[in-house]
CSV table of C-alpha atoms and ligand atoms in Angstrom, one decimal:
chain,number,residue,atom,x,y,z
L,1,MET,CA,266.4,123.4,85.9
L,2,THR,CA,267.5,120.3,88.0
L,3,GLY,CA,271.1,119.8,87.5
L,4,ALA,CA,273.7,120.0,90.3
L,5,VAL,CA,274.8,123.7,91.3
L,6,GLY,CA,277.5,124.7,93.8
L,7,ILE,CA,281.0,126.0,94.0
L,8,GLU,CA,283.0,126.0,90.8
L,9,ARG,CA,286.2,127.8,92.1
L,10,LEU,CA,287.2,128.9,95.5
L,11,SER,CA,290.0,131.5,96.6
L,12,ALA,CA,291.1,132.4,100.0
L,13,TYR,CA,292.8,135.7,101.3
L,14,LEU,CA,294.4,136.5,104.5
L,15,PRO,CA,295.9,139.6,105.9
L,16,LEU,CA,299.6,139.9,106.2
L,17,TYR,CA,299.9,140.0,109.9
L,18,SER,CA,299.5,137.5,112.7
L,19,LEU,CA,299.7,137.6,116.4
L,20,ALA,CA,300.8,134.6,118.4
L,21,LEU,CA,298.4,133.8,121.1
L,22,ASP,CA,301.2,132.7,123.4
L,23,ASP,CA,302.5,136.4,123.2
L,24,LEU,CA,299.0,137.6,123.9
L,25,ALA,CA,298.5,135.2,126.8
L,26,GLU,CA,301.8,136.5,128.3
L,27,ALA,CA,300.9,140.2,127.9
L,28,ARG,CA,297.3,139.4,129.4
L,29,GLY,CA,298.7,137.4,132.3
L,30,VAL,CA,296.9,134.3,131.1
L,31,GLU,CA,298.3,130.8,131.1
L,32,PRO,CA,299.1,130.1,127.4
L,33,GLN,CA,297.4,126.5,127.7
L,34,LYS,CA,294.1,128.3,128.0
L,35,TYR,CA,294.3,129.7,124.6
L,36,ARG,CA,296.1,126.7,123.1
L,37,ILE,CA,294.1,124.1,124.5
L,38,GLY,CA,291.2,125.6,126.1
L,39,LEU,CA,290.3,127.5,122.9
L,40,GLY,CA,292.2,125.6,120.4
L,41,LEU,CA,293.9,128.4,119.0
L,42,GLU,CA,297.6,129.2,117.9
L,43,SER,CA,297.5,132.6,116.4
L,44,MET,CA,295.2,135.2,114.8
L,45,ALA,CA,295.2,137.1,111.6
L,46,ILE,CA,295.5,140.9,112.1
L,47,THR,CA,295.0,143.6,109.4
L,48,PRO,CA,297.5,146.1,108.5
L,49,ALA,CA,296.4,149.7,108.3
L,50,CYS,CA,296.0,149.5,104.4
L,51,GLU,CA,293.6,146.6,104.7
L,52,ASP,CA,289.8,146.8,105.4
L,53,THR,CA,286.9,144.6,104.7
L,54,VAL,CA,286.6,146.0,101.0
L,55,THR,CA,290.2,144.8,100.3
L,56,LEU,CA,290.0,141.6,101.9
L,57,ALA,CA,286.8,140.8,99.8
L,58,ALA,CA,288.5,142.2,96.5
L,59,ASN,CA,291.7,140.4,97.2
L,60,ALA,CA,290.1,137.1,97.7
L,61,ALA,CA,288.4,137.4,94.5
L,62,ALA,CA,291.1,138.9,92.4
L,63,PRO,CA,293.2,135.8,91.7
L,64,LEU,CA,290.2,134.0,90.1
L,65,PHE,CA,290.1,136.9,87.5
L,66,ALA,CA,293.8,137.5,87.2
L,67,SER,CA,294.3,133.7,86.4
L,68,GLY,CA,292.0,134.5,83.2
L,69,GLU,CA,289.8,131.4,84.3
L,70,VAL,CA,286.9,133.8,85.3
L,71,ASP,CA,285.7,136.4,82.9
L,72,PRO,CA,284.2,139.4,84.8
L,73,HIS,CA,281.6,139.7,82.1
L,74,GLU,CA,280.1,136.2,83.0
L,75,ILE,CA,279.2,137.4,86.7
L,76,GLY,CA,275.7,138.3,86.9
L,77,LEU,CA,275.2,138.3,90.9
L,78,LEU,CA,278.0,139.5,93.1
L,79,LEU,CA,277.2,139.1,96.8
L,80,VAL,CA,279.5,140.2,99.7
L,81,ALA,CA,278.5,138.8,103.0
L,82,THR,CA,280.1,140.6,106.1
L,83,GLU,CA,279.4,142.0,109.5
L,84,SER,CA,282.3,144.5,109.3
L,85,ALA,CA,281.1,146.8,106.6
L,86,VAL,CA,282.8,150.1,106.0
L,87,ASP,CA,279.9,152.3,105.5
L,88,HIS,CA,276.2,152.4,106.8
L,89,ALA,CA,274.7,152.9,103.3
L,90,LYS,CA,277.3,152.1,100.5
L,91,PRO,CA,277.9,148.4,100.5
L,92,VAL,CA,281.1,146.6,100.3
L,93,SER,CA,280.0,144.7,97.2
L,94,ILE,CA,279.8,147.8,95.1
L,95,PHE,CA,283.5,148.7,95.9
L,96,VAL,CA,284.3,145.3,95.1
L,97,HIS,CA,282.4,145.4,91.9
L,98,GLU,CA,284.3,148.4,90.9
L,99,LEU,CA,287.8,147.1,91.8
L,100,LEU,CA,287.3,143.8,90.0
L,101,ARG,CA,285.6,145.7,87.0
L,102,ALA,CA,282.6,143.3,86.9
L,103,GLN,CA,280.2,144.1,84.1
L,104,PRO,CA,277.2,146.7,84.9
L,105,ALA,CA,274.7,144.3,84.1
L,106,CYS,CA,275.0,142.6,87.5
L,107,ARG,CA,272.8,142.5,90.7
L,108,THR,CA,275.2,143.1,93.5
L,109,TYR,CA,274.5,143.8,97.3
L,110,GLU,CA,275.8,143.1,100.7
L,111,LEU,CA,274.3,140.8,103.2
L,112,LYS,CA,274.3,141.0,106.8
L,113,HIS,CA,273.4,138.5,109.5
L,114,ALA,CA,276.5,138.1,111.8
L,115,CYS,CA,278.5,135.0,110.8
L,116,TYR,CA,275.6,133.4,109.0
L,117,SER,CA,275.4,135.7,106.3
L,118,GLY,CA,278.2,133.9,104.2
L,119,THR,CA,275.7,130.8,104.0
L,120,ALA,CA,272.9,133.2,103.3
L,121,ALA,CA,274.9,134.5,100.2
L,122,LEU,CA,275.8,131.2,99.1
L,123,MET,CA,272.4,129.7,99.3
L,124,THR,CA,270.9,132.8,97.5
L,125,ALA,CA,273.4,132.4,94.7
L,126,VAL,CA,272.9,128.6,94.4
L,127,GLN,CA,269.1,129.2,94.1
L,128,TRP,CA,269.6,131.8,91.5
L,129,VAL,CA,271.6,129.5,89.3
L,130,ALA,CA,269.1,126.6,89.9
L,131,SER,CA,266.1,128.6,89.2
L,132,GLY,CA,267.3,129.6,85.7
L,133,ALA,CA,267.3,133.2,86.4
L,134,ALA,CA,271.1,133.2,85.9
L,135,ARG,CA,270.7,132.5,82.2
L,136,GLY,CA,274.0,131.0,81.9
L,137,ARG,CA,275.9,133.5,84.0
L,138,LYS,CA,277.6,132.9,87.4
L,139,ALA,CA,277.5,134.3,90.7
L,140,LEU,CA,280.5,135.4,92.8
L,141,VAL,CA,280.0,135.1,96.5
L,142,ILE,CA,282.4,136.5,98.9
L,143,ALA,CA,282.6,136.1,102.7
L,144,ALA,CA,284.8,138.7,104.4
L,145,ASP,CA,285.3,140.0,107.9
L,146,ILE,CA,287.4,141.4,110.6
L,147,ALA,CA,286.7,140.2,113.9
L,148,ARG,CA,287.2,142.7,116.7
L,149,TYR,CA,286.4,142.7,120.7
L,150,ASP,CA,287.6,145.1,123.0
L,151,VAL,CA,291.4,145.0,123.9
L,152,GLY,CA,291.6,143.1,127.1
L,153,SER,CA,288.2,141.4,127.0
L,154,ALA,CA,287.6,137.6,127.2
L,155,GLY,CA,286.6,137.8,123.5
L,156,GLU,CA,290.0,139.2,122.5
L,157,PRO,CA,291.9,135.8,121.9
L,158,THR,CA,289.0,134.8,119.5
L,159,GLN,CA,289.6,137.7,116.9
L,160,GLY,CA,290.7,137.2,113.5
L,161,ALA,CA,290.2,138.3,109.8
L,162,GLY,CA,290.1,136.9,106.2
L,163,ALA,CA,287.9,136.5,103.3
L,164,VAL,CA,286.9,133.5,101.0
L,165,ALA,CA,285.5,134.0,97.5
L,166,MET,CA,283.5,131.4,95.7
L,167,LEU,CA,282.4,131.3,92.2
L,168,VAL,CA,278.9,129.5,92.0
L,169,SER,CA,277.6,127.8,88.8
L,170,ASP,CA,276.0,124.9,87.4
L,171,ARG,CA,279.4,123.4,86.9
L,172,PRO,CA,280.2,122.7,90.7
L,173,ARG,CA,283.8,121.2,90.2
L,174,LEU,CA,284.5,121.7,94.0
L,175,LEU,CA,281.2,121.3,95.8
L,176,SER,CA,277.6,120.6,94.7
L,177,VAL,CA,275.3,122.1,97.4
L,178,ASP,CA,272.2,120.3,98.4
L,179,PHE,CA,270.0,123.5,99.0
L,180,ARG,CA,266.8,121.5,99.0
L,181,GLY,CA,267.5,119.5,101.8
L,182,SER,CA,268.9,122.1,104.3
L,183,GLY,CA,267.7,122.7,107.9
L,184,ALA,CA,267.4,126.1,109.4
L,185,PHE,CA,266.9,127.6,112.9
L,186,ALA,CA,266.3,131.1,114.0
L,187,GLU,CA,265.8,132.6,117.5
L,188,GLY,CA,266.2,136.4,118.7
L,189,VAL,CA,269.0,136.4,121.3
L,190,PHE,CA,271.5,138.8,122.5
L,191,ASP,CA,274.6,136.7,122.4
L,192,PHE,CA,276.8,138.9,120.3
L,193,TRP,CA,276.1,142.3,118.7
L,194,ARG,CA,277.7,145.5,117.6
L,195,PRO,CA,275.8,148.8,118.0
L,196,LEU,CA,276.2,151.2,115.1
L,197,ASP,CA,278.6,153.4,117.2
L,198,ARG,CA,281.0,150.7,118.1
L,199,SER,CA,283.8,149.2,116.0
L,200,ALA,CA,284.3,146.3,118.5
L,201,ALA,CA,281.6,143.6,119.0
L,202,LEU,CA,279.9,143.0,122.3
L,203,VAL,CA,279.4,139.6,123.5
L,204,ASP,CA,277.8,137.5,126.3
L,205,GLY,CA,280.5,134.7,125.8
L,206,LYS,CA,279.3,131.7,127.7
L,207,TYR,CA,275.6,132.4,126.7
L,208,SER,CA,276.8,132.6,123.1
L,209,VAL,CA,278.2,129.1,123.2
L,210,ASP,CA,274.8,127.8,124.5
L,211,CYS,CA,273.0,129.7,121.7
L,212,TYR,CA,275.2,128.2,119.2
L,213,LEU,CA,274.6,124.6,120.4
L,214,ARG,CA,270.9,125.0,120.7
L,215,ALA,CA,270.8,126.4,117.2
L,216,LEU,CA,272.8,123.5,116.0
L,217,ASP,CA,270.2,121.1,117.6
L,218,GLY,CA,267.4,123.1,115.9
L,219,ALA,CA,268.9,123.3,112.4
L,220,TYR,CA,269.9,119.7,112.5
L,221,ARG,CA,266.4,118.4,113.7
L,222,ASP,CA,265.0,120.5,110.6
L,223,PHE,CA,267.3,118.8,108.4
L,224,GLU,CA,266.5,115.5,109.6
L,225,ALA,CA,262.8,116.2,109.7
L,226,HIS,CA,262.9,117.3,106.0
L,227,ARG,CA,265.0,114.1,104.9
L,228,ARG,CA,262.9,111.6,106.7
L,229,SER,CA,259.8,113.0,105.1
L,230,ALA,CA,261.5,113.1,101.7
L,231,HIS,CA,263.3,109.9,101.6
L,232,GLU,CA,264.7,107.1,104.0
L,233,ALA,CA,262.7,105.7,106.8
L,234,SER,CA,265.8,104.3,108.9
L,235,PRO,CA,268.8,106.3,108.2
L,236,LEU,CA,272.5,105.4,108.5
L,237,PRO,CA,274.4,106.8,111.6
L,238,LEU,CA,275.6,110.3,110.7
L,239,VAL,CA,279.2,109.2,110.8
L,240,ASP,CA,278.7,106.7,107.9
L,241,ARG,CA,276.8,109.3,105.8
L,242,PHE,CA,279.3,112.1,105.7
L,243,GLY,CA,283.0,112.1,105.0
L,244,ALA,CA,283.7,115.2,107.0
L,245,PHE,CA,281.8,117.6,109.4
L,246,LEU,CA,282.6,121.3,108.9
L,247,TYR,CA,281.4,123.9,111.4
L,248,HIS,CA,281.4,127.7,111.9
L,249,VAL,CA,284.6,128.1,114.0
L,250,PRO,CA,284.7,131.1,116.3
L,251,PHE,CA,287.4,129.0,117.9
L,252,PRO,CA,288.3,125.6,117.1
L,253,LYS,CA,287.1,124.1,120.6
L,254,MET,CA,283.5,125.3,119.8
L,255,ALA,CA,283.6,122.9,116.7
L,256,SER,CA,284.5,120.1,119.1
L,257,LYS,CA,281.7,120.9,121.4
L,258,ALA,CA,279.4,121.2,118.3
L,259,HIS,CA,280.4,117.9,117.1
L,260,ARG,CA,279.8,116.2,120.3
L,261,ARG,CA,276.3,117.7,120.3
L,262,LEU,CA,275.5,116.8,116.8
L,263,LEU,CA,276.4,113.0,117.5
L,264,GLU,CA,274.3,113.1,120.7
L,265,ALA,CA,271.3,114.4,118.7
L,266,ASP,CA,271.8,111.8,116.0
L,267,PHE,CA,271.9,109.0,118.6
L,268,ALA,CA,268.7,110.3,120.3
L,269,LEU,CA,266.8,110.8,116.8
L,270,ARG,CA,267.7,107.2,115.8
L,271,GLY,CA,266.4,105.9,119.1
L,272,GLU,CA,269.7,104.6,120.6
L,273,ASP,CA,269.4,104.0,124.4
L,274,GLU,CA,272.7,105.5,125.3
L,275,ALA,CA,274.7,108.8,124.3
L,276,PRO,CA,277.6,108.3,122.2
L,277,SER,CA,280.8,107.1,124.2
L,278,ASP,CA,283.7,109.5,124.6
L,279,ASP,CA,285.9,107.2,122.4
L,280,PHE,CA,283.3,107.2,119.9
L,281,VAL,CA,283.1,111.2,119.8
L,282,GLU,CA,286.8,111.5,120.0
L,283,GLY,CA,287.6,109.0,117.2
L,284,SER,CA,285.0,111.0,114.9
L,285,LEU,CA,286.5,114.2,115.9
L,286,ALA,CA,290.0,113.1,115.1
L,287,SER,CA,289.1,111.8,111.6
L,288,ALA,CA,286.3,114.0,110.3
L,289,VAL,CA,286.5,117.4,112.1
L,290,SER,CA,289.9,118.2,113.5
L,291,PRO,CA,291.8,117.9,110.3
L,292,TYR,CA,289.9,120.8,108.8
L,293,LEU,CA,290.2,123.2,111.7
L,294,GLN,CA,293.9,123.8,111.2
L,295,ALA,CA,293.5,127.0,109.1
L,296,CYS,CA,291.1,128.4,111.8
L,297,ARG,CA,293.6,127.6,114.7
L,298,ALA,CA,296.0,129.9,112.8
L,299,VAL,CA,293.5,132.5,111.5
L,300,GLY,CA,291.1,132.9,114.5
L,301,ASN,CA,287.5,133.9,113.9
L,302,SER,CA,286.9,135.3,110.5
L,303,TYR,CA,283.1,135.5,111.1
L,304,THR,CA,281.4,135.0,107.8
L,305,ALA,CA,284.5,133.4,106.2
L,306,SER,CA,285.2,131.0,108.9
L,307,LEU,CA,283.1,128.0,107.6
L,308,TYR,CA,284.4,128.5,104.2
L,309,PHE,CA,288.1,128.4,105.5
L,310,CYS,CA,287.4,125.2,106.7
L,311,LEU,CA,286.1,124.2,103.3
L,312,ALA,CA,289.2,125.7,101.6
L,313,HIS,CA,291.4,123.7,104.0
L,314,LEU,CA,289.4,120.7,103.4
L,315,LEU,CA,289.5,120.9,99.6
L,316,ASP,CA,293.3,121.8,99.5
L,317,ARG,CA,294.2,118.9,101.9
L,318,ASP,CA,291.8,116.0,101.0
L,319,GLY,CA,289.8,117.2,97.9
L,320,GLY,CA,291.0,114.2,96.1
L,321,ARG,CA,290.3,111.6,98.9
L,322,LEU,CA,286.8,113.1,99.5
L,323,SER,CA,285.9,113.5,95.9
L,324,HIS,CA,282.2,112.4,95.3
L,325,GLU,CA,281.6,112.0,99.0
L,326,PRO,CA,278.9,114.0,100.9
L,327,ILE,CA,280.2,116.3,103.6
L,328,SER,CA,278.0,118.4,106.1
L,329,LEU,CA,278.3,122.0,106.9
L,330,PHE,CA,276.9,124.0,109.8
L,331,SER,CA,276.8,127.7,109.8
L,332,TYR,CA,276.0,129.9,112.8
L,333,GLY,CA,275.2,133.6,113.0
L,334,SER,CA,274.6,135.2,116.4
L,335,GLY,CA,271.5,136.9,116.9
L,336,CYS,CA,270.7,134.2,115.8
L,337,CYS,CA,270.2,132.1,112.6
L,338,ALA,CA,271.8,128.7,111.6
L,339,GLU,CA,271.7,126.4,108.9
L,340,PHE,CA,272.8,122.7,108.6
L,341,PHE,CA,273.3,121.6,105.0
L,342,SER,CA,275.2,119.1,102.9
L,343,GLY,CA,277.2,119.0,99.8
L,344,VAL,CA,279.1,116.5,97.7
L,345,VAL,CA,282.8,117.1,97.0
L,346,GLY,CA,283.3,117.7,93.3
L,347,PRO,CA,285.4,115.7,90.9
L,348,ASP,CA,288.1,118.4,90.3
L,349,ALA,CA,288.5,119.3,94.0
L,350,ALA,CA,292.1,117.8,94.1
L,351,ARG,CA,293.3,120.0,91.1
L,352,ASP,CA,292.5,123.5,92.6
L,353,ASP,CA,294.5,125.4,95.3
L,354,SER,CA,292.7,128.1,97.3
L,355,GLY,CA,296.0,129.9,97.9
L,356,LEU,CA,295.6,129.4,101.8
L,357,SER,CA,298.7,127.6,102.4
L,358,ALA,CA,300.8,130.1,100.5
L,359,LEU,CA,299.2,132.9,102.4
L,360,LEU,CA,299.6,131.4,105.7
L,361,ALA,CA,303.2,130.7,105.1
L,362,ALA,CA,303.9,134.5,104.0
L,363,ARG,CA,302.4,136.0,107.1
L,364,ARG,CA,304.5,138.3,109.2
L,365,GLN,CA,304.3,137.7,113.0
L,366,ILE,CA,303.7,141.0,114.8
L,367,SER,CA,304.3,141.9,118.6
L,368,VAL,CA,301.7,142.6,121.1
L,369,ALA,CA,302.7,146.2,121.1
L,370,GLU,CA,302.5,146.4,117.3
L,371,TYR,CA,298.9,145.0,117.5
L,372,GLU,CA,298.0,147.4,120.1
L,373,ALA,CA,299.1,150.4,118.1
L,374,LEU,CA,297.1,149.0,115.1
L,375,ARG,CA,294.0,148.7,117.3
L,376,SER,CA,294.4,152.3,118.7
L,377,GLY,CA,294.3,153.6,115.3
L,378,GLN,CA,297.7,155.3,115.6
L,379,ALA,CA,298.8,153.8,112.3
L,380,ALA,CA,297.3,156.0,109.3
L,381,PRO,CA,296.7,154.3,106.0
L,382,PRO,CA,300.0,154.3,104.0
L,383,ASP,CA,300.6,155.6,100.5
L,384,ALA,CA,301.9,152.3,99.7
L,385,PRO,CA,301.2,148.7,101.4
L,386,PRO,CA,303.8,147.2,103.7
L,387,ASP,CA,306.7,144.8,102.3
L,388,GLY,CA,305.3,141.3,101.7
L,389,PHE,CA,301.9,142.5,101.1
L,390,ARG,CA,300.2,139.9,98.8
L,391,GLY,CA,296.9,141.7,97.9
L,392,HIS,CA,296.1,143.1,94.6
L,393,PHE,CA,294.4,146.3,96.2
L,394,PHE,CA,294.9,148.3,99.3
L,395,PHE,CA,293.1,150.9,101.3
L,396,ALA,CA,294.7,154.4,100.8
L,397,GLY,CA,292.8,156.6,103.3
L,398,THR,CA,289.8,158.9,102.7
L,399,GLU,CA,289.4,162.2,100.9
L,400,ARG,CA,286.2,164.2,101.7
L,401,ASP,CA,284.8,161.2,103.4
L,402,ARG,CA,285.2,159.0,100.5
L,403,ARG,CA,287.2,155.9,100.9
L,404,ARG,CA,290.1,155.4,98.3
L,405,TYR,CA,291.4,152.1,97.1
L,406,LEU,CA,294.5,151.6,94.7
L,407,PRO,CA,296.0,148.8,92.8
L,408,THR,CA,299.2,147.2,94.5
L,409,SER,CA,301.8,148.1,91.8
F,501,HMG,P1,286.8,132.8,129.0
F,501,HMG,O1,285.8,133.2,130.1
F,501,HMG,O2,288.0,133.4,128.6
F,501,HMG,O3,287.1,131.3,129.0
F,501,HMG,O4,285.6,132.8,127.6
F,501,HMG,P2,286.7,130.1,129.9
F,501,HMG,O5,287.0,130.5,131.4
F,501,HMG,O6,285.3,129.6,129.7
F,501,HMG,O7,287.8,129.0,129.4
F,501,HMG,C1,287.7,128.8,128.0
F,501,HMG,C2,288.1,127.1,128.0
F,501,HMG,O8,289.5,127.1,128.4
F,501,HMG,C3,287.3,126.2,129.0
F,501,HMG,O9,287.1,125.1,128.4
F,501,HMG,C4,288.2,126.2,130.1
F,501,HMG,O10,288.2,125.0,130.9
F,501,HMG,C5,289.6,126.1,129.4
F,501,HMG,P3,285.7,124.5,128.2
F,501,HMG,O11,285.2,124.4,129.6
F,501,HMG,O12,284.9,125.4,127.6
F,501,HMG,O13,285.9,123.1,127.6
F,501,HMG,N1,290.9,126.4,130.2
F,501,HMG,C6,292.0,125.9,130.0
F,501,HMG,N2,292.4,124.8,129.4
F,501,HMG,C7,293.8,124.3,129.5
F,501,HMG,N3,294.6,125.0,130.2
F,501,HMG,C8,294.2,125.9,131.0
F,501,HMG,C9,292.9,126.5,131.0
F,501,HMG,N4,292.3,127.6,131.6
F,501,HMG,C10,290.8,127.6,131.1
F,501,HMG,N5,295.2,126.7,131.7
F,501,HMG,C11,284.9,132.7,125.4
F,501,HMG,C12,285.9,132.1,126.5
F,501,HMG,C13,284.8,131.8,124.2
F,501,HMG,C14,283.5,132.7,126.0
F,501,HMG,C15,285.4,134.1,125.1
F,501,HMG,O14,286.7,134.0,124.4
F,501,HMG,C16,284.4,134.8,124.2
F,501,HMG,O15,283.6,135.5,124.7
F,501,HMG,N6,284.6,134.9,122.8
F,501,HMG,C17,283.7,135.4,121.8
F,501,HMG,C18,282.5,134.8,121.8
F,501,HMG,C19,282.5,133.5,121.0
F,501,HMG,O16,283.4,133.3,120.2
F,501,HMG,N7,281.3,132.8,121.1
F,501,HMG,C20,281.3,131.5,120.5
F,501,HMG,C21,279.9,131.1,120.0
F,501,HMG,S1,278.9,132.5,119.2
F,501,HMG,C22,279.4,132.4,117.7
F,501,HMG,O17,280.1,131.4,117.2
F,501,HMG,C23,279.1,133.5,116.6
F,501,HMG,C24,280.4,134.5,116.7
F,501,HMG,O18,281.3,134.0,115.7
F,501,HMG,C25,279.7,135.9,116.0
F,501,HMG,C26,278.8,135.9,114.9
F,501,HMG,O19,278.0,135.1,114.7
F,501,HMG,O20,279.2,136.8,114.0
F,501,HMG,C27,281.1,134.8,117.9
């Protein structure tokens, strides 16, 4: 089988609450511009007590089924990528499989490699379809996470939450994925980790930024080495090859640092004598990177889902303009593993809506005191979700150590 494979449909989901970073800055005695300009963030998504990674994942996928456009019986592979799982043994994917009433004849499992596993899941699904093993069925890939650092730590303003569900098939209406030409990089590092007994991640923040950039260099060099051995002898500059550059976004400023590093690597690989000028980098950032960071500015880090929030935003905003154009995607997961790959925006990108804008508009801003109460675990899961809750399912607490999920009536 050799035809195009990729994302046929995409649906995003955000929790109900958001916390303004100006409010957090004031509470922590930090200059607000540090979060706004220094990190590039405006607010971060916060989950109510009735939401966890299972509900985020199921609520991202549910609209695809509710609209009748996707039949649960055509799903033969259901993958959930997360680093904020709810159980050490029972995977988030099987809870989601049950809530969505997917068919029993389905391979389903959870994937973990920090923020990278959303891409690991997407590539697995794309290759499953391309290999012919799908036998006409489709894959559902969901990236879902709640990013948590200790309250008061340097990582605190870079939290967030959310999920993106992607239907993968041989009808890539939204994005065909060039899985054959991707470049990868792996290196054992302790830049960000979460021991089994902790609910908040530990991070060596500045070092993690260096690891991310080194991984970008490595993955891009592998991508280029493969491309050069496969096709062109003298490539066009990167900025002429891709209509947009999407990155994993722990905070938007990181994507700006990454894009500068990518352009420097491109200049070096093409034998340019000088590094790209500031004007050149700023121009490319303004046209091909920054427009797609807007969702992440408002959501914060959603770990596995972050790169795919950028994709959702790109498709919603510029899907028509970029239709048939190649774009690049860079996925980074601490620890670390990274992948640089490309795809071509599909012919129907302008027609679909991921639901992201409506969810952003419907959020309720909470105070720092409400956020801290949620973090301290004082708020028990309720019998019913709070007013304004837009999910199809909510977490209703545990019974004999079994997690319970109910439909929102
Ligand atoms: P920090 O110590 O709070 O911040 O840590 P800083 O002092 O480095 O300042 C941050 C930026 O704000 C700097 O800009 C300052 O100059 C600027 P830069 O030099 O980087 O360009 N700044 C100001 N700007 C304007 N006005 C001001 C002002 N003051 C300072 N008044 C850090 C920041 C990101 C390290 C911290 O928040 C952290 O540890 N976050 C978590 C780790 C993280 O996000 N790492 C990113 C790479 S690793 C990754 O992406 C993987 C991850 O997603 C996990 C996974 O894979 O699963 C995290």
